[in-house]
């Protein structure tokens, strides 16, 4: 089975404290630590496990700048066979549909039985997988937390509200967005990354993909982020301060008053 | 005139709460817009909910078909594309169903897409101004959505004040005949119910809840000891269950359990909306987090900036000494 996994380089929420820049219209990006979108690691692990069972190849792909190559290498160190970087100044300012349009152009050049995305990325939209499927006229299932492969068809479980699982049969080829918890992504060490450090990763531009300038980038974007802001959400928490002993004494009084002790 | 269509999800003959929130959202998009509820399904449940919606929406469209008896997003999408006019604004919930339906619907309707919107600031020309969050709620953004050829927008549940009571006297219009070809490449099979876990966190008055801030599996013991001192049990956020450190039955959130404690101790939890979505009944929330900017501090009653690995044992021994 030929499996394509879409991955995105994102600021790591566990490693960063996010601050607005001086102008207040963007994040202060100077010292941000980036990594692979959490959901995408589960998607790559699932693809590797499927190929281990039924044979085939796993290709990882991303739309990004030069620095995005590192996330492809990381996923190749996990065990993906190939990487493809789609990169061009013309991609700047693309919205979700722009990203899906760029991915579609490359996907149509290959032949994939299964296309996986993460259920969502840093922007929390969860949009690219469903758009890609609709653009390619392929069936789609989101929030997948179980995949059983058989001939020409697969059975997938979708995680729905309350943690219940919605089982579906879906024909191949198809697009699935993967939810965390579907597997336990393998650990990647420095040595693994070193092993794939010199593997060639093709870089493709808008003209390589035959993309019209007005379908992508800023010109094609119908949903645009204007700025970042700090919402006015009222008072927020009463912050307890002082020495640890003082904080604990105050907290215990409050817990007693509220029925916590 | 702006035309807004709200897709109403329901189960067992009852509309989801979001049905009452769409009306507030629609008024914030454009007070003068026409607002229509759209329901898909079959049988008596569909008729009942469609009828209920006439008290909230001036127009209610029902699309009835055996293939729509379970809301398979691919089938629902086909029906909506055939029934909703091009150029309209379509609202759907940002939940597991809306995430399945909406991105593809926007492609097939050739409309803009905006996900997980928490507020609107009206329309200027052909641009709809809205707000949403990124990075798990750590930052908020203003977005501009070009609605010249319509838009599909998912709304975060609980973000718009619900309108209750009878505010309209609409009528149900049956558009089943317009649904068109509903054949699909994805077939719904069955629902597998979540496993019942080792402890029932839904009955607890107090919960010691841990998130990714617990850092290592071995540290869970520290939380267990605090829970024991507080005579209760440990619950958690999703990453703890994904890592298989605790059972699924311990997870609080939209894809876990809904809990209604009096006191909720959020230890190393950032405060994503999916986590908070499982927290009901307005509990007293104590948040301990090493990041003073963690979003949880916006919703907590009491906040403490500390490393939970050090803080929890101190609190445990202070409680044990009482
Ligand atoms: C080069 C570049 C320039 C950008 N410029 C701007 C800008 O100027 N203004 C602005 O507002 N936004 C900009 N963006 C952000 C862009 O709008 C988002 O990447 C897009 O909306 C998809 O991200 P998401 O978080 O919504 O993805 P989601 O739909 O939430 O992600 C779900 C899944 O889709 C796949 N996916 C998402 N993004 C990519 C990707 N880039 N490559 C491969 N797979 C992916 C992954 O599998 C991911 O798990 C830019 C992005 C890129 C890559
Ligand atoms: C469809 C869907 C459904 C979902 N359902 C759920 C759900 O039901 N429940 C749920 O919880 N999530 C759910 N999620 C995931 C959710 O989006 C978040 O990813 C998740 O809630 C984050 O968990 P967290 O707060 O523990 O981790 P993080 O967001 O990583 O936060 C960890 C926090 O701990 C703090 N911290 C780190 N170390 C320490 C320390 N030593 N001391 C103190 N603080 C520390 C950090 O500052 C940070 O604020 C769902 C996601 C999707 C897409």
XYZ file of C-alpha atoms and ligand atoms in Angstrom:
689
model
C 0.000 0.000 0.000
C 1.303 3.456 -0.941
C 0.618 5.823 1.935
C 1.119 9.581 1.959
C 1.213 11.413 5.280
C 0.845 15.204 5.407
C 2.846 16.819 8.202
C 3.191 20.380 9.467
C 5.965 22.177 11.331
C 4.398 24.032 14.267
C 5.461 25.957 17.375
C 5.662 23.461 20.231
C 2.975 24.347 22.803
C 4.768 22.401 25.533
C 8.074 24.249 25.023
C 6.964 27.845 24.512
C 5.350 30.686 26.405
C 3.574 32.644 23.701
C 3.904 36.433 23.742
C 2.764 39.057 21.283
C 5.432 41.117 19.517
C 5.959 44.829 20.181
C 3.366 45.873 17.591
C 0.880 43.419 19.083
C -0.075 41.988 15.690
C 1.968 38.796 15.601
C 3.598 36.329 17.947
C 7.083 37.111 19.095
C 8.636 34.398 16.940
C 12.290 35.030 17.729
C 12.854 32.259 20.226
C 10.041 29.872 19.414
C 10.840 26.177 19.491
C 9.273 24.277 16.588
C 8.459 20.618 16.184
C 6.202 18.267 14.226
C 2.498 18.740 14.901
C 1.643 16.220 17.649
C -1.189 14.623 15.617
C 1.095 14.027 12.622
C 3.416 11.753 14.601
C 0.463 9.459 15.253
C -0.403 9.527 11.538
C 3.149 8.596 10.518
C 3.327 5.815 13.129
C 0.026 4.388 11.883
C 1.247 4.475 8.275
C 4.460 2.658 9.225
C 2.508 0.006 11.124
C 0.173 -0.582 8.162
C 3.090 -0.917 5.736
C 4.838 -3.290 8.152
C 1.751 -5.502 7.914
C 0.751 -5.317 4.258
C 3.840 -3.942 2.499
C 4.290 -0.708 0.565
C 5.823 2.686 1.198
C 5.275 5.668 3.439
C 5.918 9.133 1.988
C 5.816 12.246 4.160
C 5.020 15.617 2.630
C 4.866 19.170 3.882
C 4.137 22.651 2.561
C 6.577 24.997 4.206
C 9.810 26.905 4.047
C 13.378 25.551 4.044
C 13.252 24.890 7.774
C 10.373 22.482 7.314
C 12.820 19.961 5.912
C 13.787 19.070 9.483
C 10.280 17.777 10.260
C 10.372 15.567 7.169
C 13.718 14.145 8.304
C 12.341 13.485 11.756
C 9.432 11.503 10.315
C 11.822 9.657 7.981
C 13.892 8.753 11.008
C 10.711 7.182 12.420
C 10.597 4.983 9.325
C 8.935 6.892 6.478
C 10.614 5.930 3.194
C 10.414 9.191 1.256
C 9.991 12.897 1.883
C 8.683 15.693 -0.339
C 8.990 19.407 0.450
C 6.630 21.799 -1.315
C 8.176 25.227 -0.981
C 7.835 28.527 -2.836
C 7.532 32.186 -1.884
C 4.238 32.085 -3.780
C 2.832 29.788 -1.049
C 3.176 32.556 1.587
C -0.178 33.639 2.968
C -2.061 30.530 1.872
C -5.158 29.680 3.892
C -6.306 26.121 4.574
C -7.720 25.772 1.064
C -4.495 27.100 -0.403
C -2.501 24.461 1.487
C -4.928 21.739 0.370
C -4.698 22.977 -3.246
C -0.895 22.784 -3.142
C -0.958 19.277 -1.644
C -3.553 18.113 -4.179
C -1.336 19.162 -7.095
C 1.482 16.923 -5.872
C -0.823 14.046 -4.875
C -2.226 13.889 -8.401
C 1.286 13.302 -9.718
C 1.633 10.132 -7.658
C -0.583 7.168 -6.916
C -1.555 6.786 -3.287
C -3.966 4.295 -1.772
C -4.220 6.084 1.528
C -3.625 9.707 2.498
C -3.320 10.569 6.159
C -3.345 13.941 7.926
C -3.439 14.905 11.566
C -6.869 15.652 13.030
C -5.738 19.216 13.656
C -2.609 21.336 13.920
C -1.465 24.406 15.846
C -4.204 26.608 14.451
C -6.846 24.193 15.683
C -8.848 24.244 12.463
C -8.793 20.593 11.444
C -9.442 21.631 7.865
C -6.773 20.413 5.455
C -7.709 16.687 5.378
C -11.409 17.200 4.697
C -10.697 19.819 2.032
C -8.135 17.644 0.314
C -10.558 14.702 0.194
C -13.326 16.857 -1.282
C -10.954 18.366 -3.864
C -9.747 14.896 -4.885
C -13.296 13.500 -4.753
C -12.169 10.824 -2.331
C -14.067 9.576 0.717
C -12.984 11.005 4.071
C -13.192 10.191 7.729
C -11.938 12.510 10.471
C -10.684 11.835 14.005
C -9.775 8.249 13.196
C -8.557 6.194 16.147
C -8.635 2.721 14.596
C -7.774 1.357 11.158
C -8.294 -2.230 9.969
C -7.011 -2.899 6.476
C -8.452 -5.536 4.153
C -8.783 -5.909 0.368
C -9.660 -2.621 -1.361
C -11.542 -1.470 1.683
C -10.785 -0.472 5.203
C -12.690 -0.301 8.434
C -12.079 2.823 10.465
C -13.153 3.898 13.919
C -13.841 7.611 14.482
C -13.642 8.979 17.960
C -16.833 10.877 18.708
C -18.207 12.685 21.757
C -17.807 10.928 25.093
C -15.012 8.754 23.708
C -17.465 6.510 21.876
C -16.300 5.066 18.591
C -18.142 5.306 15.297
C -17.203 2.399 13.022
C -17.287 2.932 9.264
C -16.386 1.020 6.146
C -14.654 3.195 3.601
C -13.385 2.418 0.099
C -9.807 3.010 -1.025
C -8.261 5.334 -1.975
C -9.371 7.647 0.807
C -8.223 10.431 3.117
C -8.250 9.986 6.892
C -7.419 12.455 9.645
C -5.778 10.755 12.596
C -6.611 11.398 16.252
C -4.031 11.104 19.032
C -4.041 7.875 21.024
C -4.512 5.612 17.965
C -1.037 4.172 18.653
C 2.127 4.959 20.577
C 4.464 6.853 18.221
C 7.987 5.459 18.355
C 10.792 7.453 19.869
C 13.276 9.093 17.527
C 16.808 9.605 18.773
C 19.642 11.722 17.451
C 21.130 8.604 15.863
C 17.993 7.931 13.871
C 17.971 11.461 12.558
C 21.651 11.258 11.652
C 20.965 8.137 9.583
C 18.603 10.031 7.270
C 20.578 13.283 7.309
C 21.906 12.849 3.788
C 18.830 11.348 2.132
C 17.755 13.525 -0.780
C 14.433 15.316 -0.269
C 12.983 16.762 -3.489
C 11.767 20.354 -3.267
C 8.931 21.388 -5.559
C 7.818 24.897 -6.450
C 4.530 26.353 -7.700
C 5.653 26.002 -11.310
C 6.812 22.387 -10.781
C 3.281 21.713 -9.573
C 1.625 23.719 -12.339
C -0.239 25.895 -9.847
C -1.936 29.105 -10.947
C -0.819 32.041 -8.806
C -4.357 33.165 -7.936
C -5.375 29.786 -6.455
C -2.748 29.859 -3.715
C -0.871 32.252 -1.448
C -2.269 35.584 -0.377
C -4.147 36.116 -3.646
C -6.092 32.891 -3.260
C -6.763 33.205 0.471
C -10.388 33.883 1.382
C -9.807 33.494 5.096
C -7.095 35.733 6.442
C -5.654 36.157 9.898
C -5.610 39.897 10.637
C -3.754 39.971 13.934
C -3.253 38.352 17.297
C -4.820 39.860 20.403
C -5.329 39.333 24.094
C -9.029 38.792 24.758
C -10.726 40.573 27.633
C -12.059 37.643 29.614
C -12.785 39.396 32.873
C -10.864 38.990 36.063
C -9.455 35.504 35.648
C -8.093 33.549 38.585
C -7.142 35.030 41.939
C -3.410 34.311 41.927
C -2.042 33.093 45.250
C 1.394 34.479 45.982
C 4.002 34.341 48.714
C 6.132 31.521 50.084
C 4.996 27.962 49.385
C 3.838 27.657 53.016
C 1.789 30.836 52.740
C 0.264 29.746 49.442
C -0.646 26.350 50.849
C -2.193 27.900 53.978
C -4.361 30.198 51.826
C -5.292 27.364 49.501
C -6.321 25.074 52.353
C -8.644 27.780 53.757
C -10.283 28.125 50.346
C -10.579 24.375 49.861
C -12.245 24.062 53.270
C -14.704 26.825 52.393
C -15.596 25.265 49.053
C -16.009 21.688 50.280
C -12.695 20.428 48.933
C -11.531 19.227 52.356
C -29.674 40.184 2.334
C -27.321 37.815 4.142
C -28.715 34.298 4.198
C -27.626 32.116 7.101
C -28.347 28.395 7.376
C -27.678 26.619 10.662
C -27.205 22.851 10.610
C -28.960 21.479 13.705
C -27.470 18.276 15.144
C -29.746 16.171 17.323
C -29.974 12.783 18.927
C -32.860 10.825 20.417
C -35.324 13.488 19.356
C -33.565 16.354 21.126
C -31.576 19.140 19.454
C -28.066 19.733 20.783
C -27.585 22.906 22.847
C -25.747 24.541 19.959
C -29.160 25.009 18.267
C -29.833 27.795 20.798
C -26.352 29.286 20.318
C -26.502 29.568 16.509
C -29.248 32.186 16.803
C -27.007 34.452 18.918
C -24.089 33.836 16.553
C -26.245 34.683 13.513
C -27.351 37.974 15.076
C -23.689 38.869 15.661
C -22.910 38.142 12.006
C -25.772 40.294 10.730
C -28.885 41.301 12.688
C -30.845 41.686 9.475
C -29.916 38.287 8.035
C -32.484 35.641 7.242
C -31.879 32.625 9.454
C -32.919 29.110 8.519
C -32.459 25.894 10.485
C -31.567 22.808 8.442
C -32.106 19.293 9.753
C -31.340 15.962 8.153
C -32.585 12.600 9.374
C -35.621 10.388 9.116
C -38.745 9.361 10.953
C -40.461 10.722 14.046
C -37.289 12.070 15.696
C -36.608 14.353 12.748
C -40.182 15.615 12.694
C -40.171 16.295 16.416
C -36.897 18.254 16.416
C -37.874 20.162 13.245
C -41.068 21.152 14.994
C -39.178 22.188 18.154
C -36.947 24.434 16.033
C -39.893 26.477 14.738
C -39.881 28.207 18.122
C -36.334 29.483 17.505
C -36.013 29.839 13.730
C -38.234 31.709 11.282
C -37.718 28.966 8.731
C -36.932 25.296 9.281
C -35.878 22.990 6.455
C -36.054 19.253 6.924
C -34.434 16.723 4.645
C -35.761 13.253 5.319
C -34.239 10.082 3.889
C -33.474 6.604 5.183
C -29.791 7.101 4.322
C -29.726 10.142 6.623
C -31.028 8.309 9.687
C -27.460 8.272 10.998
C -25.563 11.528 10.308
C -22.818 10.187 8.023
C -20.992 13.382 7.059
C -20.507 12.338 3.426
C -24.234 11.745 2.947
C -25.239 14.874 4.872
C -22.826 16.927 2.764
C -24.412 15.733 -0.470
C -27.881 16.650 0.770
C -26.790 20.105 1.982
C -24.994 20.981 -1.248
C -28.206 20.290 -3.126
C -30.529 22.133 -0.756
C -28.621 25.196 0.516
C -28.299 27.981 -2.094
C -24.833 28.977 -3.299
C -23.471 32.105 -1.617
C -25.109 31.437 1.754
C -23.374 31.304 5.143
C -23.627 27.845 6.690
C -23.114 27.351 10.434
C -22.194 23.987 11.967
C -20.858 23.006 15.393
C -17.088 22.669 15.870
C -17.368 19.170 17.298
C -16.594 15.705 15.999
C -19.448 15.882 13.508
C -18.778 19.424 12.297
C -15.066 18.652 11.842
C -16.104 15.696 9.667
C -18.586 17.670 7.574
C -17.588 21.293 7.233
C -14.166 21.465 5.479
C -15.384 19.275 2.599
C -18.705 21.115 2.454
C -16.862 24.412 1.954
C -14.993 22.917 -1.004
C -18.137 21.503 -2.604
C -20.037 24.788 -2.094
C -17.052 26.767 -3.366
C -17.317 28.834 -0.193
C -14.776 30.216 2.282
C -14.083 28.213 5.415
C -13.587 29.407 8.969
C -13.212 26.936 11.816
C -13.905 27.049 15.538
C -15.138 30.644 15.694
C -15.775 32.045 19.183
C -17.047 35.544 18.269
C -18.235 37.675 15.356
C -17.921 41.427 14.801
C -20.256 41.872 11.833
C -19.901 42.246 8.087
C -18.092 45.047 6.252
C -18.688 44.886 2.515
C -18.071 41.249 1.658
C -15.863 40.578 4.663
C -17.090 38.930 7.848
C -14.960 39.709 10.902
C -14.556 36.945 13.450
C -12.351 35.764 16.316
C -10.835 32.406 17.086
C -8.024 30.858 19.090
C -4.799 29.151 18.137
C -2.192 27.069 19.934
C -4.594 25.357 22.295
C -6.116 28.635 23.493
C -2.766 30.293 24.241
C -3.459 33.108 21.745
C -6.474 34.700 20.092
C -6.690 36.018 16.537
C -8.984 38.202 14.461
C -9.807 36.685 11.096
C -11.401 38.205 8.003
C -13.605 35.844 6.006
C -14.492 36.733 2.423
C -18.188 35.845 2.114
C -18.656 37.018 -1.485
C -19.301 33.437 -2.578
C -20.566 32.197 0.768
C -18.870 30.649 3.788
C -18.993 27.508 5.867
C -18.252 28.304 9.495
C -17.953 26.050 12.516
C -18.860 27.544 15.882
C -17.221 26.537 19.150
C -19.937 25.047 21.381
C -20.590 27.153 24.469
C -19.143 30.380 23.022
C -22.394 32.165 22.221
C -25.079 32.813 24.832
C -27.976 30.410 24.290
C -31.339 31.891 23.341
C -34.006 30.015 25.222
C -37.777 30.121 25.056
C -39.959 30.851 22.085
C -38.435 33.621 19.976
C -39.886 32.769 16.561
C -42.892 31.106 15.045
C -41.486 29.462 11.960
C -42.753 26.753 9.723
C -41.212 23.500 8.554
C -40.454 23.215 4.846
C -39.842 19.709 3.510
C -36.960 19.699 1.000
C -36.455 15.925 0.947
C -37.225 15.803 -2.769
C -34.253 18.103 -3.479
C -31.648 15.977 -1.672
C -30.473 14.289 -4.881
C -28.179 11.275 -5.116
C -27.115 10.222 -1.613
C -24.885 7.266 -2.473
C -21.638 7.316 -0.494
C -18.214 5.667 -0.432
C -18.237 5.642 3.336
C -20.710 3.446 5.143
C -21.673 3.772 8.797
C -21.536 0.443 10.610
C -22.081 0.859 14.349
C -21.259 2.802 17.500
C -18.924 1.095 19.961
C -19.551 2.488 23.451
C -16.561 3.729 25.464
C -15.286 1.236 28.019
C -16.367 1.642 31.609
C -13.226 2.289 33.609
C -11.847 1.211 36.967
C -13.216 4.220 38.833
C -16.194 6.479 38.223
C -14.914 10.060 38.141
C -18.368 11.406 37.300
C -19.626 10.870 40.872
C -16.738 12.599 42.683
C -17.288 15.918 44.498
C -13.581 16.668 44.349
C -11.170 15.735 41.558
C -7.397 15.912 41.456
C -6.873 16.168 37.722
C -3.494 15.891 36.032
C -2.319 16.983 32.597
C 0.850 16.744 30.552
C 2.559 18.781 33.285
C 2.888 15.548 35.294
C 5.783 14.867 32.900
C 6.418 11.188 33.701
C 4.361 8.138 34.427
C 6.186 7.595 37.722
C 4.976 10.998 38.938
C 1.336 9.889 38.879
C 1.910 8.462 42.335
C 2.338 12.027 43.600
C -1.131 12.883 42.356
C -2.558 9.656 43.794
C -1.235 10.655 47.191
C -2.805 14.105 46.996
C -6.087 12.525 45.910
C -5.901 10.132 48.863
C -5.325 13.018 51.268
C -8.354 14.764 49.742
C -10.338 11.487 49.959
C -10.953 11.309 46.258
C -9.602 10.010 42.940
C -7.356 11.169 40.110
C -8.765 12.250 36.769
C -6.769 13.584 33.817
C -6.542 15.312 30.464
C -6.290 13.498 27.169
C -2.496 13.230 26.705
C -2.301 11.119 29.890
C -4.737 8.619 28.375
C -3.037 8.764 24.946
C 0.214 7.806 26.694
C -1.671 4.891 28.328
C -0.683 6.117 31.808
C -4.302 6.122 32.978
C -7.470 4.484 31.671
C -9.790 6.253 29.248
C -12.477 6.331 31.946
C -10.371 8.887 33.846
C -10.314 11.438 31.008
C -12.250 14.682 31.462
C -13.400 16.410 28.276
C -15.543 16.337 25.172
C -14.067 13.018 24.083
C -13.957 11.734 27.653
C -16.214 12.065 30.680
C -18.404 14.979 31.703
C -17.856 15.650 35.403
C -19.651 17.914 37.874
C -17.422 18.183 40.943
C -17.626 20.944 43.553
C -13.867 21.391 43.481
C -11.579 20.715 40.504
C -7.812 20.699 41.008
C -6.262 21.248 37.546
C -2.615 20.213 37.915
C -0.414 20.909 34.883
C -3.387 21.248 32.535
C -3.295 24.072 29.960
C -7.069 24.508 29.686
C -8.004 23.590 26.105
C -11.697 23.984 25.253
C -12.038 20.262 24.656
C -10.850 19.625 28.196
C -13.004 22.336 29.780
C -15.973 21.081 27.740
C -16.171 18.127 30.111
C -16.313 20.299 33.205
C -19.880 21.216 34.118
C -21.791 22.621 37.085
C -19.508 25.624 37.654
C -16.982 23.985 40.018
C -14.423 25.879 42.102
C -11.308 25.472 39.943
C -7.819 25.520 41.424
C -5.133 25.666 38.727
C -1.475 24.974 39.353
C 0.741 25.573 36.347
C 4.360 26.577 35.866
C 3.409 28.947 33.020
C 1.825 32.182 34.323
C 0.265 32.694 30.878
C -1.466 29.293 30.727
C -5.060 29.734 29.463
C -6.391 27.731 32.438
C -5.770 30.785 34.641
C -8.456 32.655 32.704
C -11.140 30.229 33.805
C -9.815 29.113 37.203
C -11.009 30.647 40.491
C -7.641 30.317 42.163
C -4.310 30.120 40.408
C -0.851 29.150 41.608
C 2.293 29.418 39.508
C 4.364 26.432 40.573
C 5.930 23.162 39.474
C 3.299 20.548 40.345
C 5.931 17.883 40.940
C 7.173 19.954 43.886
C 3.898 21.574 44.876
C 1.639 18.536 45.151
C 3.711 16.666 47.788
C 3.861 19.836 49.917
C 0.108 20.260 49.706
C -0.408 16.576 50.477
C 1.656 16.693 53.643
C 0.014 19.949 54.771
C -3.421 18.349 54.362
C -2.304 15.178 56.139
C -1.077 17.338 59.050
C -4.467 19.029 59.517
C 4.320 28.486 3.817
C 3.157 28.897 4.654
C 2.797 30.241 4.738
C 1.706 30.645 5.493
N 1.370 31.953 5.542
C 0.302 32.353 6.265
C -0.087 33.720 6.335
O 0.577 34.595 5.763
N -1.178 34.067 7.050
C -1.922 33.133 7.678
O -2.930 33.489 8.292
N -1.587 31.807 7.660
C -0.494 31.419 6.973
N -0.136 30.078 6.930
C -0.911 29.148 7.720
C -1.857 28.381 6.859
O -3.025 29.124 6.690
C -2.108 27.083 7.552
O -0.994 26.286 7.399
C -3.276 26.323 7.000
O -4.408 27.037 7.331
C -3.335 24.904 7.532
O -3.017 24.874 8.894
P -3.985 24.414 10.033
O -3.237 24.551 11.309
O -5.276 25.085 9.889
O -4.112 22.894 9.655
P -5.178 21.803 10.088
O -6.150 21.647 9.008
O -5.661 22.016 11.470
O -4.168 20.593 10.095
C -4.603 19.263 9.947
C -3.582 18.471 9.202
O -3.427 18.988 7.893
C -2.108 18.749 7.462
N -1.462 20.028 7.181
C -1.757 21.248 7.664
N -0.896 22.164 7.206
C -0.024 21.509 6.421
C 1.111 21.887 5.675
N 1.531 23.144 5.647
N 1.787 20.931 4.977
C 1.376 19.645 4.996
N 0.306 19.230 5.702
C -0.374 20.141 6.395
C -1.384 18.040 8.589
O -1.506 16.651 8.404
C -2.191 18.469 9.792
O -2.101 17.558 10.864
C 0.952 29.674 6.202
C 1.332 28.319 6.154
C 2.412 27.916 5.403
C 2.790 26.461 5.384
C -11.626 16.233 18.744
C -10.749 16.422 19.938
C -11.207 16.000 21.178
C -10.414 16.200 22.313
N -10.911 15.790 23.519
C -10.224 16.035 24.640
C -10.739 15.654 25.927
O -11.817 15.054 26.042
N -10.004 15.966 27.026
C -8.795 16.615 26.951
O -8.198 16.875 28.001
N -8.280 16.946 25.754
C -8.952 16.675 24.605
N -8.408 17.002 23.387
C -7.015 17.488 23.340
C -6.892 18.956 23.627
O -7.021 19.688 22.429
C -5.519 19.283 24.249
O -4.502 18.823 23.378
C -5.320 18.650 25.632
O -6.428 18.944 26.467
C -4.053 19.183 26.275
O -3.832 18.527 27.504
P -2.926 19.176 28.645
O -3.543 20.456 29.088
O -2.695 18.130 29.664
O -1.546 19.375 27.881
P -0.817 20.693 27.390
O -1.717 21.537 26.585
O 0.473 20.246 26.825
O -0.549 21.488 28.748
C 0.328 21.091 29.745
C 0.394 22.215 30.746
O 1.196 21.824 31.845
C 2.065 22.878 32.196
N 3.224 22.254 32.827
C 4.197 21.510 32.249
N 5.031 21.021 33.172
C 4.593 21.464 34.379
C 5.032 21.298 35.721
N 6.093 20.554 36.030
N 4.334 21.928 36.709
C 3.247 22.689 36.406
N 2.783 22.857 35.164
C 3.441 22.244 34.149
C 2.349 23.630 30.925
O 2.686 24.985 31.190
C 1.006 23.500 30.193
O 0.137 24.587 30.481
C -9.151 16.808 22.219
C -8.693 17.208 20.969
C -9.467 17.012 19.831
C -8.943 17.460 18.502
